[in-house]
Short mmCIF file of C-alpha atoms in Angstrom, two decimals:
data_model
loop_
_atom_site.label_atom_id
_atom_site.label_comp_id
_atom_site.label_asym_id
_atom_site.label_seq_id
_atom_site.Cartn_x
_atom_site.Cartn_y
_atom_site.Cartn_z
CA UNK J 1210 0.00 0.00 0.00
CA UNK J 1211 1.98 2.95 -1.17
CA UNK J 1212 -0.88 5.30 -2.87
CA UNK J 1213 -2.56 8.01 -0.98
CA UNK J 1214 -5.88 6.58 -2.44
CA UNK J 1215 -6.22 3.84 -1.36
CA UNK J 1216 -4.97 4.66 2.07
CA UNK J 1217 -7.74 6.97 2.40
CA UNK J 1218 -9.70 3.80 1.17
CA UNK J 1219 -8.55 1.34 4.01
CA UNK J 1220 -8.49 4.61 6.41
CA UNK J 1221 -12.27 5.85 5.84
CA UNK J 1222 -14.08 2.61 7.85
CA UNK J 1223 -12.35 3.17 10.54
CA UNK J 1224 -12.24 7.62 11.06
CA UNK J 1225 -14.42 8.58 8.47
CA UNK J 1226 -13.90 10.50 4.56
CA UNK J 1227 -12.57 13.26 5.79
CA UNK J 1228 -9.76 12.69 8.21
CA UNK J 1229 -9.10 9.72 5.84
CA UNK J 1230 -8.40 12.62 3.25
CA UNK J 1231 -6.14 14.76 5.72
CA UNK J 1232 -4.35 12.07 6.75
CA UNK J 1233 -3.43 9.90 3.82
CA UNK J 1234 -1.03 11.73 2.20
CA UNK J 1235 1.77 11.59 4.98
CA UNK J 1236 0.97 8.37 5.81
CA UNK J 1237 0.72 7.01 2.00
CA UNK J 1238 4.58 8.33 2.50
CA UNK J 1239 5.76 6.22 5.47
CA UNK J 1240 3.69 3.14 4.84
CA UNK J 1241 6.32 0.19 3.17
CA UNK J 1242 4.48 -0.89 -0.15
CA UNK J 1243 4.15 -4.72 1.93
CA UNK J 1244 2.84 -2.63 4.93
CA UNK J 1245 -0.86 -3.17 5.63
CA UNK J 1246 -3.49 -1.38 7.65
CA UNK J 1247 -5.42 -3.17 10.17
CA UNK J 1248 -6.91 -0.81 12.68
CA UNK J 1249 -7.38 2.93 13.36
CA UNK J 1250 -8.59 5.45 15.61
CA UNK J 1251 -8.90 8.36 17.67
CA UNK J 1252 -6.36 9.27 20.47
CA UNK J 1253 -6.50 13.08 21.24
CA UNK J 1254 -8.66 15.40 19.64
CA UNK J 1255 -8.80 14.69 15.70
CA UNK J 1256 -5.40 13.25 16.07
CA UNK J 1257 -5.50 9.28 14.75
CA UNK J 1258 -3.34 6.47 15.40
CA UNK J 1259 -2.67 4.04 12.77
CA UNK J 1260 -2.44 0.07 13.50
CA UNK J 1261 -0.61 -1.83 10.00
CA UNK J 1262 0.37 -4.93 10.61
CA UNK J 1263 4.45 -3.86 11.23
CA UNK J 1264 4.02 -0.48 13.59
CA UNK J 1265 1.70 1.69 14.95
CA UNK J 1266 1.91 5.39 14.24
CA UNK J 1267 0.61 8.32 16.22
CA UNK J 1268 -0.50 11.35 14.53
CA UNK J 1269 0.51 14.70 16.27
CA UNK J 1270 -2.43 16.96 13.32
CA UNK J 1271 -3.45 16.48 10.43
CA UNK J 1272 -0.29 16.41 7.99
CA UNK J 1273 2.28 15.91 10.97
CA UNK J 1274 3.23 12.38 12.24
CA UNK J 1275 5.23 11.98 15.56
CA UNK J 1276 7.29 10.48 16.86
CA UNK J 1277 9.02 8.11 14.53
CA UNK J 1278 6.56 4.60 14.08
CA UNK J 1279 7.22 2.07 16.53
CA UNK J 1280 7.16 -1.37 14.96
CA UNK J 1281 4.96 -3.64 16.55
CA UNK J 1282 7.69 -6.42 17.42
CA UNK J 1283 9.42 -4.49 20.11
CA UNK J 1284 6.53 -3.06 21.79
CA UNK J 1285 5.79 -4.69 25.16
CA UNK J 1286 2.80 -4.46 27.71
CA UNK J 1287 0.55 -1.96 25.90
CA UNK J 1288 -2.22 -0.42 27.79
CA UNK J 1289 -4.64 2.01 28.85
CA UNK J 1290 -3.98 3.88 32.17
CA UNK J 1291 -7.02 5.72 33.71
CA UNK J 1292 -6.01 8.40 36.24
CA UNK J 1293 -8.64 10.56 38.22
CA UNK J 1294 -9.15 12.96 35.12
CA UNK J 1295 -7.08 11.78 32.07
CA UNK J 1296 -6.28 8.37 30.04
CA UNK J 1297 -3.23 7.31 28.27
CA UNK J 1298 -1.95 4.66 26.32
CA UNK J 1299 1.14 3.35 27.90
CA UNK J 1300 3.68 0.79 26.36
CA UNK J 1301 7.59 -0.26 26.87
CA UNK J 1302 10.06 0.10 23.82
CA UNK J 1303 13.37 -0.72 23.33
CA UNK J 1304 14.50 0.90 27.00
CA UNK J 1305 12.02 3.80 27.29
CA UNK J 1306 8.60 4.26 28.61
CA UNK J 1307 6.28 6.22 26.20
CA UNK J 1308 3.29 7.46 27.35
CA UNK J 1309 0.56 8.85 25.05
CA UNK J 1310 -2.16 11.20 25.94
CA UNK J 1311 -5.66 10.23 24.67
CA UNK J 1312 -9.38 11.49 25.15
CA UNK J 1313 -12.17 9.92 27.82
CA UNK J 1314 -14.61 9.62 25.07
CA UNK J 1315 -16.50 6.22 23.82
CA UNK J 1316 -15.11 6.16 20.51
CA UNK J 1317 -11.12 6.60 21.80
CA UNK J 1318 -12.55 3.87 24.32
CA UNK J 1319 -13.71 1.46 21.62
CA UNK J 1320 -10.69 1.97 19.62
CA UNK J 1321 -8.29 1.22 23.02
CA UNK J 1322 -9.58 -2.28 23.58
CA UNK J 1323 -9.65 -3.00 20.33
CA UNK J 1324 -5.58 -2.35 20.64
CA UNK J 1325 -5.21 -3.96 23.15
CA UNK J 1326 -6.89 -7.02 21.80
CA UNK J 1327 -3.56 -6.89 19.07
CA UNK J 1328 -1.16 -5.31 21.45
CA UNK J 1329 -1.78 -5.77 25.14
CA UNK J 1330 -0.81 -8.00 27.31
CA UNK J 1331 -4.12 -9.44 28.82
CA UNK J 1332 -2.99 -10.78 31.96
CA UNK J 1333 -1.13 -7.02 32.87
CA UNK J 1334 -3.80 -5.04 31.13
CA UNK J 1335 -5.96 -4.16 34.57
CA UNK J 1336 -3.95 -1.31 35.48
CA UNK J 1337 -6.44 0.75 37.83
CA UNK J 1338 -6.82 4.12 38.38
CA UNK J 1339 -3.53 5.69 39.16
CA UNK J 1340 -3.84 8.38 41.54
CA UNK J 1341 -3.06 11.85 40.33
CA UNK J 1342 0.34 13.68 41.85
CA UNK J 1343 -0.57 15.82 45.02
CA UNK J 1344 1.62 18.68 44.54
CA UNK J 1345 0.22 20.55 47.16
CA UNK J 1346 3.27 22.45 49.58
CA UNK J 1347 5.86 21.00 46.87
CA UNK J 1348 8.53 23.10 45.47
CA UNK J 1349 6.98 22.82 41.38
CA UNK J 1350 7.02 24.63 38.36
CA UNK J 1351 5.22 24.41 35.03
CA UNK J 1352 7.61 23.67 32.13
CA UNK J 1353 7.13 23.99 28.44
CA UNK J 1354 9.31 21.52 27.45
CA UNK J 1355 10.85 22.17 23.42
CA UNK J 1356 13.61 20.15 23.76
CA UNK J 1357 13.73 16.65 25.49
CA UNK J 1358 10.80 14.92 25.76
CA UNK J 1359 12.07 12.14 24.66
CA UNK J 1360 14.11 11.77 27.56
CA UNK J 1361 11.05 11.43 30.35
CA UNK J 1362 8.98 9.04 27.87
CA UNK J 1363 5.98 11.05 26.93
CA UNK J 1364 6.39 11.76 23.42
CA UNK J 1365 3.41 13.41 22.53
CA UNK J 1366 3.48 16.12 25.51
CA UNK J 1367 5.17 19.25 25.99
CA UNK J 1368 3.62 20.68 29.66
CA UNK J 1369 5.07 19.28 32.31
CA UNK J 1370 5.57 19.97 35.89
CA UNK J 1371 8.86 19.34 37.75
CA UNK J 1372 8.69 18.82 41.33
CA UNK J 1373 10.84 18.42 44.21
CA UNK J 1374 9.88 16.73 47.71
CA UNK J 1375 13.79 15.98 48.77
CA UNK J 1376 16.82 18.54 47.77
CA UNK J 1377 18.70 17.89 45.31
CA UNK J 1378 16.28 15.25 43.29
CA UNK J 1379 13.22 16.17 41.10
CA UNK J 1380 10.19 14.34 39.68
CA UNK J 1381 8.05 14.99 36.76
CA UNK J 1382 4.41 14.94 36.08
CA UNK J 1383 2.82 14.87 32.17
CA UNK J 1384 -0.12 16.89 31.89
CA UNK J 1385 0.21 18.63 35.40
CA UNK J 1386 -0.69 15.85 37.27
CA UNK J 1387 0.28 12.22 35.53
CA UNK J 1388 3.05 10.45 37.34
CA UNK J 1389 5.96 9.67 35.51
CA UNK J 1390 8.49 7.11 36.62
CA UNK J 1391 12.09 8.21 37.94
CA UNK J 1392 13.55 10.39 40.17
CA UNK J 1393 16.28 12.87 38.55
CA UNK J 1394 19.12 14.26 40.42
CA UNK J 1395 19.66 17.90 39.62
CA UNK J 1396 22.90 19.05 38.52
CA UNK J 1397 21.92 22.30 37.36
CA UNK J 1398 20.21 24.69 35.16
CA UNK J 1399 21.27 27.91 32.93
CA UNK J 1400 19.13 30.50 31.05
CA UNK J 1401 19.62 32.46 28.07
CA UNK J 1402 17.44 35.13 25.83
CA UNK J 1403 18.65 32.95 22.29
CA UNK J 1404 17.85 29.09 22.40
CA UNK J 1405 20.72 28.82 19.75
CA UNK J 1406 22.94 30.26 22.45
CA UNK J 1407 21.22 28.18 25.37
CA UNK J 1408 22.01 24.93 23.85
CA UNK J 1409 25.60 25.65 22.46
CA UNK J 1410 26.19 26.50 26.59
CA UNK J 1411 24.96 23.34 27.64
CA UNK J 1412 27.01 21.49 25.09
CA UNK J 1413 30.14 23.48 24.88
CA UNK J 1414 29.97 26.98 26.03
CA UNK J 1415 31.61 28.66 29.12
CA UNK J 1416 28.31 28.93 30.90
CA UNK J 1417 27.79 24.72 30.89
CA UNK J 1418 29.80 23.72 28.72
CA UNK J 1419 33.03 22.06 30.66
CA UNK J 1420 30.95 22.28 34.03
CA UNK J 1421 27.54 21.58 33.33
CA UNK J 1422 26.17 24.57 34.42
CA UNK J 1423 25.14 25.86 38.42
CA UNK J 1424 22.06 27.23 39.39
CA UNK J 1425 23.82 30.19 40.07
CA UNK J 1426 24.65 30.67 37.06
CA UNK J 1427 20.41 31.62 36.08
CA UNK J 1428 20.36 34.83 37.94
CA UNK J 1429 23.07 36.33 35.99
CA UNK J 1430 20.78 36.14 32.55
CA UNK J 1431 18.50 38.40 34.37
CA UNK J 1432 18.94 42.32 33.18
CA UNK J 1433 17.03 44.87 31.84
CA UNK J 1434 14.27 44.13 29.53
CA UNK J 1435 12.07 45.42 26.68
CA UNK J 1436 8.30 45.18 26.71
CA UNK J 1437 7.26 42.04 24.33
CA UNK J 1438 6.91 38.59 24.54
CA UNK J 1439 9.60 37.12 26.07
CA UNK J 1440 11.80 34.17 24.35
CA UNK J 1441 14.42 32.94 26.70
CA UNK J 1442 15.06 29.63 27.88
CA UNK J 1443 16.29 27.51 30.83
CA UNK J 1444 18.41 24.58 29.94
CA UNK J 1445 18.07 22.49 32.49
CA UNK J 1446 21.06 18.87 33.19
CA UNK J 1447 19.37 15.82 34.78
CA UNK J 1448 21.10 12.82 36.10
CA UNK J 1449 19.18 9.58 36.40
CA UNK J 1450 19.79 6.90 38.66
CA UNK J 1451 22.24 4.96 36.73
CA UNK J 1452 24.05 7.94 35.99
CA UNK J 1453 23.39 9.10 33.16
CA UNK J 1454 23.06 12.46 32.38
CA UNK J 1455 21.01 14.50 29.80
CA UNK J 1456 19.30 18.33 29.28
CA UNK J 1457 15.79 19.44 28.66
CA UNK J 1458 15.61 22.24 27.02
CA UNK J 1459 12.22 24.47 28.34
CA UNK J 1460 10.53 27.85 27.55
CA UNK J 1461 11.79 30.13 30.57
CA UNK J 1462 9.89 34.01 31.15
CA UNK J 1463 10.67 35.50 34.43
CA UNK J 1464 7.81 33.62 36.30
CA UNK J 1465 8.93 30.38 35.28
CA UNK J 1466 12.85 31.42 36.51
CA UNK J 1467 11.63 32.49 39.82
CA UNK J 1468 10.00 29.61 40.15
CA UNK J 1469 13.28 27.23 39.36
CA UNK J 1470 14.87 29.17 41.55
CA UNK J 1471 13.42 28.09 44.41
CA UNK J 1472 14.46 24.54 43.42
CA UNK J 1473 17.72 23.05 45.73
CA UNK J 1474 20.40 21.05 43.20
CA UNK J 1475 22.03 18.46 44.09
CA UNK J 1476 25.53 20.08 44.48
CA UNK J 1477 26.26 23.16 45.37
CA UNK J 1478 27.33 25.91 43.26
CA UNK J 1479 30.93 25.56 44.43
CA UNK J 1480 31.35 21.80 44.19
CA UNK J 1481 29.83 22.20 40.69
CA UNK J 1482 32.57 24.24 39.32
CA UNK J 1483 35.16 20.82 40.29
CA UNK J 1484 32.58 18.53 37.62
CA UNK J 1485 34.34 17.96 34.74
CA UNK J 1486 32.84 16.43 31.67
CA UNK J 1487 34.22 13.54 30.14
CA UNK J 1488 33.67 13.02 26.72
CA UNK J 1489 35.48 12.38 23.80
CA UNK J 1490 36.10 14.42 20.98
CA UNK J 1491 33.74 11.60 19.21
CA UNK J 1492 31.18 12.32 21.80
CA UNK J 1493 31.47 16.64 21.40
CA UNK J 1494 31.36 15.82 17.20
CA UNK J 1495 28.03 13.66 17.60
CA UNK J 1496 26.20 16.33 19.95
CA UNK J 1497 27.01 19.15 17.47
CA UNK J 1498 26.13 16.72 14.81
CA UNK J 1499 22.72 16.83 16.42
CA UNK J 1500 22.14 20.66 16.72
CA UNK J 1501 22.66 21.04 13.11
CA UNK J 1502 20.36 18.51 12.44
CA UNK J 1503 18.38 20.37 14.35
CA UNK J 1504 18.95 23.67 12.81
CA UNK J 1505 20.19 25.00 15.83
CA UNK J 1506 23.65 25.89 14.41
CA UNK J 1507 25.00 26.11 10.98
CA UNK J 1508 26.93 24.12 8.41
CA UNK J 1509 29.67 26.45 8.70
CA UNK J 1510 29.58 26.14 12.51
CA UNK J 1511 29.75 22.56 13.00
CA UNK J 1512 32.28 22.33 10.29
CA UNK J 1513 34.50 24.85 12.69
CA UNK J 1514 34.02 22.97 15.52
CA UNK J 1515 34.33 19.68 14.35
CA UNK J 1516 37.84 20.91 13.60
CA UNK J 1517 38.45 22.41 16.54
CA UNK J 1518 37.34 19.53 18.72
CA UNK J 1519 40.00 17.28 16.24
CA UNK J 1520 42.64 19.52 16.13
CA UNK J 1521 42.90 20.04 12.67
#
């Protein structure tokens, strides 16, 4: 099945002509001309997830399809999690958790057994109700998350809240309130007016670049400012439990920085000036490698620093 036609034709049963129409185009362009549909639905608003019989496929608009497909062999203990207010599907693959957001309506109902008929496994599938985080005297703040996601295993969310009920670790909740697993040790957090410049610090700069940044270092963004919207962001480093580290990148206006401020890291600002990073030149080439994919820096840029980090 490679045409957009007859996508739309083995789409329509199951969502109808006209999100069949909207939505066969970009699939028409993914699907593997073996690859076959054999179930679709609704998961968040007008947003459809695609069953063929070698992935499944989540829908982020009409037109737009994120993340990557995940091919059906590798995913393990699909589900539906109810909490108090929200549902999600929930699955294991490869070594994260991804958790997708979806409607409490009958027809995103219908369509999630019908899943998990294919997907699930039936003997784990009676999750509950998990209860909703109680953030109530917590140190918290909401986070716009552009940059990351990946990393804390909801794919198809950007809002998050970051919590903290013991210094120097955080949690995380999806949609304000949804649990998700892991506690993160906090090694610090940076903010800049330019994203470019924000994640060239984290990476390689003098702000975070050889010491990961301090939490010191946020108030000494802070100066005079213009009237307009405002564009900076906090980069902020996470260690996990094993160790290893990694950086969300989030919106950051002057509400959102007094509120990470009030957050305790892990280390101090001191002892965080001692943290070296070790990494390889290989290691410095792949993450610039990844902000030009990104757009973040420039052919010319990378190129520069690719030499530098070589020492050609």
């Amino acid at each position: 099945m490679s045409s957009a036609k007859e996508v739309k034709a083995a789409l329509k049963p199951f969502v109808g002509s006209l999100i069949a129409f909207n939505n066969s185009e970009p699939l028409s362009k993914i699907l593997q001309d073996d690859e076959k549909i054999e179930l679709a639905g609704f998961g968040k608003g007008n947003n459809i997830i695609v069953l063929s019989d070698q992935r499944i496929i989540f829908f982020e608009g009409a037109f737009r399809i994120k993340p990557e497909p995940y091919e059906r062999n590798k995913i393990v203990n699909f589900h539906t999690e109810r909490t108090a207010k929200h549902d999600y599907f929930k699955f294991n693959y490869e070594n994260s958790n991804i958790v997708y957001p979806i409607d409490r309506k009958k027809k995103v109902t219908e369509f999630a057994v019908e899943l998990e008929k294919v997907l699930g496994d039936i003997e784990n599938n009676d999750h509950g109700v998990k209860e909703n985080v109680n953030l109530k005297g917590k140190i918290c703040v909401g986070l716009e998350i552009i940059n990351g996601t990946d990393q804390l295993g909801f794919h198809a969310q950007m809002w998050y809240t970051m919590y903290q009920e013991a210094s120097g670790e955080v949690k995380f909740a999806a949609d304000s309130k949804f649990p998700i697993d892991g506690t993160f040790k906090l090694i610090g957090y940076d903010r800049t007016e330019n994203f470019k410049q924000s994640i060239s610090n984290v990476i390689g700069g003098a702000a975070l670049g050889r010491i990961y940044g301090t939490a010191g270092a946020i108030t000494g963004a802070l100066a005079a400012r213009g009237t307009g919207k405002d564009l900076s962001t906090a980069s902020i480093l996470l260690q996990r439990e094993n160790g290893e580290r990694f950086i969300l990148i989030a919106k950051c206006n002057q509400k959102t920085l007094e509120q990470l401020q009030a957050f305790i890291p892990a280390v101090t600002e001191n002892e965080i000036k001692h943290i070296e990073i070790a990494t390889s030149p290989a290691d410095e080439i792949k993450k610039y490698k990844e902000l030009l994919d990104m757009g973040a820096i420039t052919q010319e840029e990378f190129d520069a620093k690719k030499k530098q980090l070589l020492g050609i």
